[in-house]
């Protein structure tokens, strides 16, 4: 119920002040990028190394 109320209030605020939508989208994209960087950094720290440099190169992609 609280999520619905927040969505309704957010919709009203966006209707009254349209630049707010670009700010919300920008914050969401920055947050998603930060999460992606932190997850990939964690996987990179835990990754298994292979003896073959060719295989190492393609496993990093």
mmCIF file of N, CA, C and O in Angstrom:
data_model
loop_
_atom_site.group_PDB
_atom_site.id
_atom_site.type_symbol
_atom_site.label_atom_id
_atom_site.label_comp_id
_atom_site.label_asym_id
_atom_site.label_seq_id
_atom_site.Cartn_x
_atom_site.Cartn_y
_atom_site.Cartn_z
ATOM 1 N N UNK A 1 0.820 -1.180 0.000
ATOM 2 C CA UNK A 1 0.000 0.000 0.000
ATOM 3 C C UNK A 1 0.873 1.257 0.000
ATOM 4 O O UNK A 1 0.564 2.221 -0.698
ATOM 5 N N UNK A 2 1.941 1.221 0.781
ATOM 6 C CA UNK A 2 2.830 2.381 0.846
ATOM 7 C C UNK A 2 3.482 2.625 -0.513
ATOM 8 O O UNK A 2 3.620 3.780 -0.937
ATOM 9 N N UNK A 3 3.854 1.539 -1.210
ATOM 10 C CA UNK A 3 4.470 1.691 -2.531
ATOM 11 C C UNK A 3 3.498 2.351 -3.507
ATOM 12 O O UNK A 3 3.892 3.192 -4.318
ATOM 13 N N UNK A 4 2.244 2.003 -3.436
ATOM 14 C CA UNK A 4 1.233 2.614 -4.299
ATOM 15 C C UNK A 4 1.071 4.093 -4.022
ATOM 16 O O UNK A 4 0.958 4.905 -4.951
ATOM 17 N N UNK A 5 1.059 4.455 -2.759
ATOM 18 C CA UNK A 5 0.939 5.868 -2.385
ATOM 19 C C UNK A 5 2.162 6.645 -2.877
ATOM 20 O O UNK A 5 2.032 7.756 -3.406
ATOM 21 N N UNK A 6 3.330 6.054 -2.727
ATOM 22 C CA UNK A 6 4.545 6.718 -3.205
ATOM 23 C C UNK A 6 4.502 6.899 -4.713
ATOM 24 O O UNK A 6 4.876 7.962 -5.230
ATOM 25 N N UNK A 7 4.026 5.883 -5.438
ATOM 26 C CA UNK A 7 3.915 5.996 -6.891
ATOM 27 C C UNK A 7 2.908 7.072 -7.305
ATOM 28 O O UNK A 7 3.155 7.831 -8.252
ATOM 29 N N UNK A 8 1.802 7.160 -6.599
ATOM 30 C CA UNK A 8 0.800 8.188 -6.909
ATOM 31 C C UNK A 8 1.358 9.583 -6.639
ATOM 32 O O UNK A 8 1.221 10.489 -7.469
ATOM 33 N N UNK A 9 2.015 9.759 -5.519
ATOM 34 C CA UNK A 9 2.613 11.061 -5.195
ATOM 35 C C UNK A 9 3.695 11.412 -6.209
ATOM 36 O O UNK A 9 3.783 12.563 -6.658
ATOM 37 N N UNK A 10 4.500 10.421 -6.595
ATOM 38 C CA UNK A 10 5.536 10.665 -7.600
ATOM 39 C C UNK A 10 4.916 11.062 -8.929
ATOM 40 O O UNK A 10 5.421 11.966 -9.615
ATOM 41 N N UNK A 11 3.835 10.417 -9.322
ATOM 42 C CA UNK A 11 3.152 10.765 -10.564
ATOM 43 C C UNK A 11 2.611 12.183 -10.540
ATOM 44 O O UNK A 11 2.707 12.917 -11.525
ATOM 45 N N UNK A 12 2.043 12.583 -9.423
ATOM 46 C CA UNK A 12 1.520 13.946 -9.291
ATOM 47 C C UNK A 12 2.663 14.958 -9.348
ATOM 48 O O UNK A 12 2.555 15.988 -10.022
ATOM 49 N N UNK A 13 3.756 14.655 -8.672
ATOM 50 C CA UNK A 13 4.896 15.565 -8.689
ATOM 51 C C UNK A 13 5.484 15.691 -10.093
ATOM 52 O O UNK A 13 5.875 16.788 -10.512
ATOM 53 N N UNK A 14 5.545 14.589 -10.838
ATOM 54 C CA UNK A 14 6.060 14.632 -12.206
ATOM 55 C C UNK A 14 5.113 15.433 -13.098
ATOM 56 O O UNK A 14 5.554 16.182 -13.972
ATOM 57 N N UNK A 15 3.802 15.289 -12.885
ATOM 58 C CA UNK A 15 2.841 16.055 -13.682
ATOM 59 C C UNK A 15 2.959 17.552 -13.399
ATOM 60 O O UNK A 15 2.813 18.367 -14.301
ATOM 61 N N UNK A 16 3.226 17.918 -12.159
ATOM 62 C CA UNK A 16 3.335 19.324 -11.804
ATOM 63 C C UNK A 16 4.702 19.914 -12.153
ATOM 64 O O UNK A 16 4.805 21.103 -12.450
ATOM 65 N N UNK A 17 5.735 19.088 -12.109
ATOM 66 C CA UNK A 17 7.095 19.558 -12.356
ATOM 67 C C UNK A 17 7.811 18.553 -13.262
ATOM 68 O O UNK A 17 8.519 17.665 -12.775
ATOM 69 N N UNK A 18 7.628 18.656 -14.592
ATOM 70 C CA UNK A 18 8.171 17.667 -15.545
ATOM 71 C C UNK A 18 9.685 17.430 -15.485
ATOM 72 O O UNK A 18 10.118 16.304 -15.706
ATOM 73 N N UNK A 19 10.524 18.424 -15.177
ATOM 74 C CA UNK A 19 11.964 18.117 -15.093
ATOM 75 C C UNK A 19 12.304 17.091 -14.007
ATOM 76 O O UNK A 19 13.381 16.506 -14.011
ATOM 77 N N UNK A 20 11.383 16.870 -13.096
ATOM 78 C CA UNK A 20 11.610 15.878 -12.047
ATOM 79 C C UNK A 20 11.773 14.483 -12.644
ATOM 80 O O UNK A 20 12.544 13.668 -12.122
ATOM 81 N N UNK A 21 11.080 14.212 -13.753
ATOM 82 C CA UNK A 21 11.187 12.905 -14.399
ATOM 83 C C UNK A 21 12.614 12.644 -14.858
ATOM 84 O O UNK A 21 13.147 11.538 -14.666
ATOM 85 N N UNK A 22 13.256 13.635 -15.450
ATOM 86 C CA UNK A 22 14.632 13.438 -15.910
ATOM 87 C C UNK A 22 15.572 13.212 -14.724
ATOM 88 O O UNK A 22 16.518 12.430 -14.819
ATOM 89 N N UNK A 23 15.313 13.877 -13.605
ATOM 90 C CA UNK A 23 16.136 13.664 -12.417
ATOM 91 C C UNK A 23 15.962 12.247 -11.867
ATOM 92 O O UNK A 23 16.933 11.596 -11.483
ATOM 93 N N UNK A 24 14.728 11.763 -11.839
ATOM 94 C CA UNK A 24 14.454 10.413 -11.338
ATOM 95 C C UNK A 24 15.129 9.383 -12.227
ATOM 96 O O UNK A 24 15.779 8.445 -11.739
ATOM 97 N N UNK A 25 15.008 9.543 -13.540
ATOM 98 C CA UNK A 25 15.627 8.599 -14.472
ATOM 99 C C UNK A 25 17.143 8.646 -14.344
ATOM 100 O O UNK A 25 17.811 7.612 -14.349
ATOM 101 N N UNK A 26 17.709 9.841 -14.209
ATOM 102 C CA UNK A 26 19.156 9.969 -14.065
ATOM 103 C C UNK A 26 19.647 9.274 -12.795
ATOM 104 O O UNK A 26 20.656 8.562 -12.814
ATOM 105 N N UNK A 27 18.936 9.462 -11.699
ATOM 106 C CA UNK A 27 19.322 8.815 -10.439
ATOM 107 C C UNK A 27 19.227 7.294 -10.564
ATOM 108 O O UNK A 27 20.119 6.566 -10.102
ATOM 109 N N UNK A 28 18.180 6.801 -11.197
ATOM 110 C CA UNK A 28 18.041 5.359 -11.381
ATOM 111 C C UNK A 28 19.153 4.791 -12.253
ATOM 112 O O UNK A 28 19.692 3.719 -11.962
ATOM 113 N N UNK A 29 19.516 5.500 -13.324
ATOM 114 C CA UNK A 29 20.592 5.027 -14.191
ATOM 115 C C UNK A 29 21.941 5.045 -13.473
ATOM 116 O O UNK A 29 22.739 4.114 -13.616
ATOM 117 N N UNK A 30 22.194 6.077 -12.697
ATOM 118 C CA UNK A 30 23.445 6.138 -11.931
ATOM 119 C C UNK A 30 23.497 5.016 -10.910
ATOM 120 O O UNK A 30 24.526 4.351 -10.736
ATOM 121 N N UNK A 31 22.383 4.774 -10.232
ATOM 122 C CA UNK A 31 22.331 3.700 -9.244
ATOM 123 C C UNK A 31 22.545 2.339 -9.905
ATOM 124 O O UNK A 31 23.302 1.513 -9.393
ATOM 125 N N UNK A 32 21.889 2.102 -11.046
ATOM 126 C CA UNK A 32 22.052 0.831 -11.757
ATOM 127 C C UNK A 32 23.494 0.648 -12.227
ATOM 128 O O UNK A 32 24.054 -0.446 -12.138
ATOM 129 N N UNK A 33 24.111 1.720 -12.698
ATOM 130 C CA UNK A 33 25.508 1.644 -13.119
ATOM 131 C C UNK A 33 26.435 1.338 -11.955
ATOM 132 O O UNK A 33 27.367 0.543 -12.078
ATOM 133 N N UNK A 34 26.192 1.961 -10.825
ATOM 134 C CA UNK A 34 27.022 1.720 -9.646
ATOM 135 C C UNK A 34 26.878 0.277 -9.157
ATOM 136 O O UNK A 34 27.867 -0.364 -8.778
ATOM 137 N N UNK A 35 25.674 -0.238 -9.192
ATOM 138 C CA UNK A 35 25.454 -1.635 -8.788
ATOM 139 C C UNK A 35 26.164 -2.578 -9.755
ATOM 140 O O UNK A 35 26.811 -3.545 -9.340
ATOM 141 N N UNK A 36 26.066 -2.304 -11.049
ATOM 142 C CA UNK A 36 26.722 -3.140 -12.046
ATOM 143 C C UNK A 36 28.239 -3.129 -11.877
ATOM 144 O O UNK A 36 28.883 -4.182 -11.954
ATOM 145 N N UNK A 37 28.813 -1.964 -11.619
ATOM 146 C CA UNK A 37 30.257 -1.872 -11.410
ATOM 147 C C UNK A 37 30.675 -2.640 -10.164
ATOM 148 O O UNK A 37 31.668 -3.382 -10.181
ATOM 149 N N UNK A 38 29.922 -2.512 -9.090
ATOM 150 C CA UNK A 38 30.293 -3.204 -7.849
ATOM 151 C C UNK A 38 30.145 -4.717 -7.987
ATOM 152 O O UNK A 38 30.987 -5.468 -7.476
ATOM 153 N N UNK A 39 29.125 -5.175 -8.675
ATOM 154 C CA UNK A 39 28.946 -6.618 -8.879
ATOM 155 C C UNK A 39 30.055 -7.168 -9.769
ATOM 156 O O UNK A 39 30.632 -8.218 -9.478
ATOM 157 N N UNK A 40 30.380 -6.460 -10.847
ATOM 158 C CA UNK A 40 31.438 -6.947 -11.731
ATOM 159 C C UNK A 40 32.789 -6.915 -11.032
ATOM 160 O O UNK A 40 33.627 -7.790 -11.257
ATOM 161 N N UNK A 41 33.025 -5.934 -10.177
ATOM 162 C CA UNK A 41 34.275 -5.889 -9.410
ATOM 163 C C UNK A 41 34.363 -7.090 -8.464
ATOM 164 O O UNK A 41 35.418 -7.705 -8.336
ATOM 165 N N UNK A 42 33.248 -7.427 -7.824
ATOM 166 C CA UNK A 42 33.238 -8.591 -6.936
ATOM 167 C C UNK A 42 33.483 -9.891 -7.684
ATOM 168 O O UNK A 42 34.240 -10.754 -7.227
ATOM 169 N N UNK A 43 32.860 -10.038 -8.855
ATOM 170 C CA UNK A 43 33.095 -11.232 -9.662
ATOM 171 C C UNK A 43 34.536 -11.297 -10.143
ATOM 172 O O UNK A 43 35.137 -12.359 -10.201
ATOM 173 N N UNK A 44 35.095 -10.151 -10.495
ATOM 174 C CA UNK A 44 36.474 -10.132 -10.987
ATOM 175 C C UNK A 44 37.447 -10.536 -9.887
ATOM 176 O O UNK A 44 38.443 -11.202 -10.138
ATOM 177 N N UNK A 45 37.178 -10.119 -8.644
ATOM 178 C CA UNK A 45 38.048 -10.501 -7.538
ATOM 179 C C UNK A 45 37.979 -12.003 -7.261
ATOM 180 O O UNK A 45 38.961 -12.600 -6.854
ATOM 181 N N UNK A 46 36.802 -12.600 -7.496
ATOM 182 C CA UNK A 46 36.611 -14.010 -7.176
ATOM 183 C C UNK A 46 36.824 -14.940 -8.367
ATOM 184 O O UNK A 46 36.703 -16.137 -8.225
ATOM 185 N N UNK A 47 37.129 -14.360 -9.532
ATOM 186 C CA UNK A 47 37.203 -15.186 -10.733
ATOM 187 C C UNK A 47 38.348 -16.189 -10.650
ATOM 188 O O UNK A 47 39.347 -15.972 -9.985
ATOM 189 N N UNK A 48 38.158 -17.276 -11.351
ATOM 190 C CA UNK A 48 39.156 -18.327 -11.388
ATOM 191 C C UNK A 48 40.112 -18.056 -12.539
ATOM 192 O O UNK A 48 39.695 -17.768 -13.636
ATOM 193 N N UNK A 49 41.391 -18.163 -12.292
ATOM 194 C CA UNK A 49 42.395 -17.944 -13.324
ATOM 195 C C UNK A 49 42.694 -19.257 -14.034
ATOM 196 O O UNK A 49 42.744 -20.315 -13.421
ATOM 197 N N UNK A 50 42.892 -19.165 -15.333
ATOM 198 C CA UNK A 50 43.239 -20.326 -16.135
ATOM 199 C C UNK A 50 44.689 -20.204 -16.596
ATOM 200 O O UNK A 50 45.222 -19.108 -16.722
ATOM 201 N N UNK A 51 45.323 -21.332 -16.863
ATOM 202 C CA UNK A 51 46.712 -21.321 -17.309
ATOM 203 C C UNK A 51 46.846 -20.826 -18.743
ATOM 204 O O UNK A 51 47.871 -20.282 -19.122
ATOM 205 N N UNK A 52 45.829 -21.030 -19.534
ATOM 206 C CA UNK A 52 45.868 -20.656 -20.942
ATOM 207 C C UNK A 52 45.500 -19.176 -21.106
ATOM 208 O O UNK A 52 44.392 -18.772 -20.758
ATOM 209 N N UNK A 53 46.407 -18.327 -21.638
ATOM 210 C CA UNK A 53 46.084 -16.901 -21.784
ATOM 211 C C UNK A 53 44.938 -16.651 -22.775
ATOM 212 O O UNK A 53 44.185 -15.695 -22.620
ATOM 213 N N UNK A 54 44.796 -17.508 -23.787
ATOM 214 C CA UNK A 54 43.700 -17.374 -24.748
ATOM 215 C C UNK A 54 42.365 -17.570 -24.038
ATOM 216 O O UNK A 54 41.432 -16.788 -24.202
ATOM 217 N N UNK A 55 42.261 -18.585 -23.204
ATOM 218 C CA UNK A 55 41.053 -18.860 -22.451
ATOM 219 C C UNK A 55 40.805 -17.767 -21.415
ATOM 220 O O UNK A 55 39.665 -17.344 -21.202
ATOM 221 N N UNK A 56 41.874 -17.272 -20.786
ATOM 222 C CA UNK A 56 41.746 -16.174 -19.833
ATOM 223 C C UNK A 56 41.133 -14.941 -20.485
ATOM 224 O O UNK A 56 40.277 -14.281 -19.902
ATOM 225 N N UNK A 57 41.579 -14.628 -21.696
ATOM 226 C CA UNK A 57 41.070 -13.446 -22.397
ATOM 227 C C UNK A 57 39.576 -13.562 -22.650
ATOM 228 O O UNK A 57 38.813 -12.629 -22.402
ATOM 229 N N UNK A 58 39.110 -14.723 -23.124
ATOM 230 C CA UNK A 58 37.692 -14.857 -23.459
ATOM 231 C C UNK A 58 36.803 -15.067 -22.235
ATOM 232 O O UNK A 58 35.618 -14.768 -22.288
ATOM 233 N N UNK A 59 37.339 -15.531 -21.148
ATOM 234 C CA UNK A 59 36.536 -15.681 -19.935
ATOM 235 C C UNK A 59 36.303 -14.330 -19.259
ATOM 236 O O UNK A 59 35.383 -14.182 -18.485
ATOM 237 N N UNK A 60 37.138 -13.320 -19.564
ATOM 238 C CA UNK A 60 36.960 -11.993 -18.986
ATOM 239 C C UNK A 60 35.852 -11.217 -19.684
ATOM 240 O O UNK A 60 35.313 -10.266 -19.144
ATOM 241 N N UNK A 61 35.500 -11.600 -20.901
ATOM 242 C CA UNK A 61 34.485 -10.857 -21.663
ATOM 243 C C UNK A 61 33.115 -11.087 -21.156
ATOM 244 O O UNK A 61 32.584 -11.796 -20.598
#
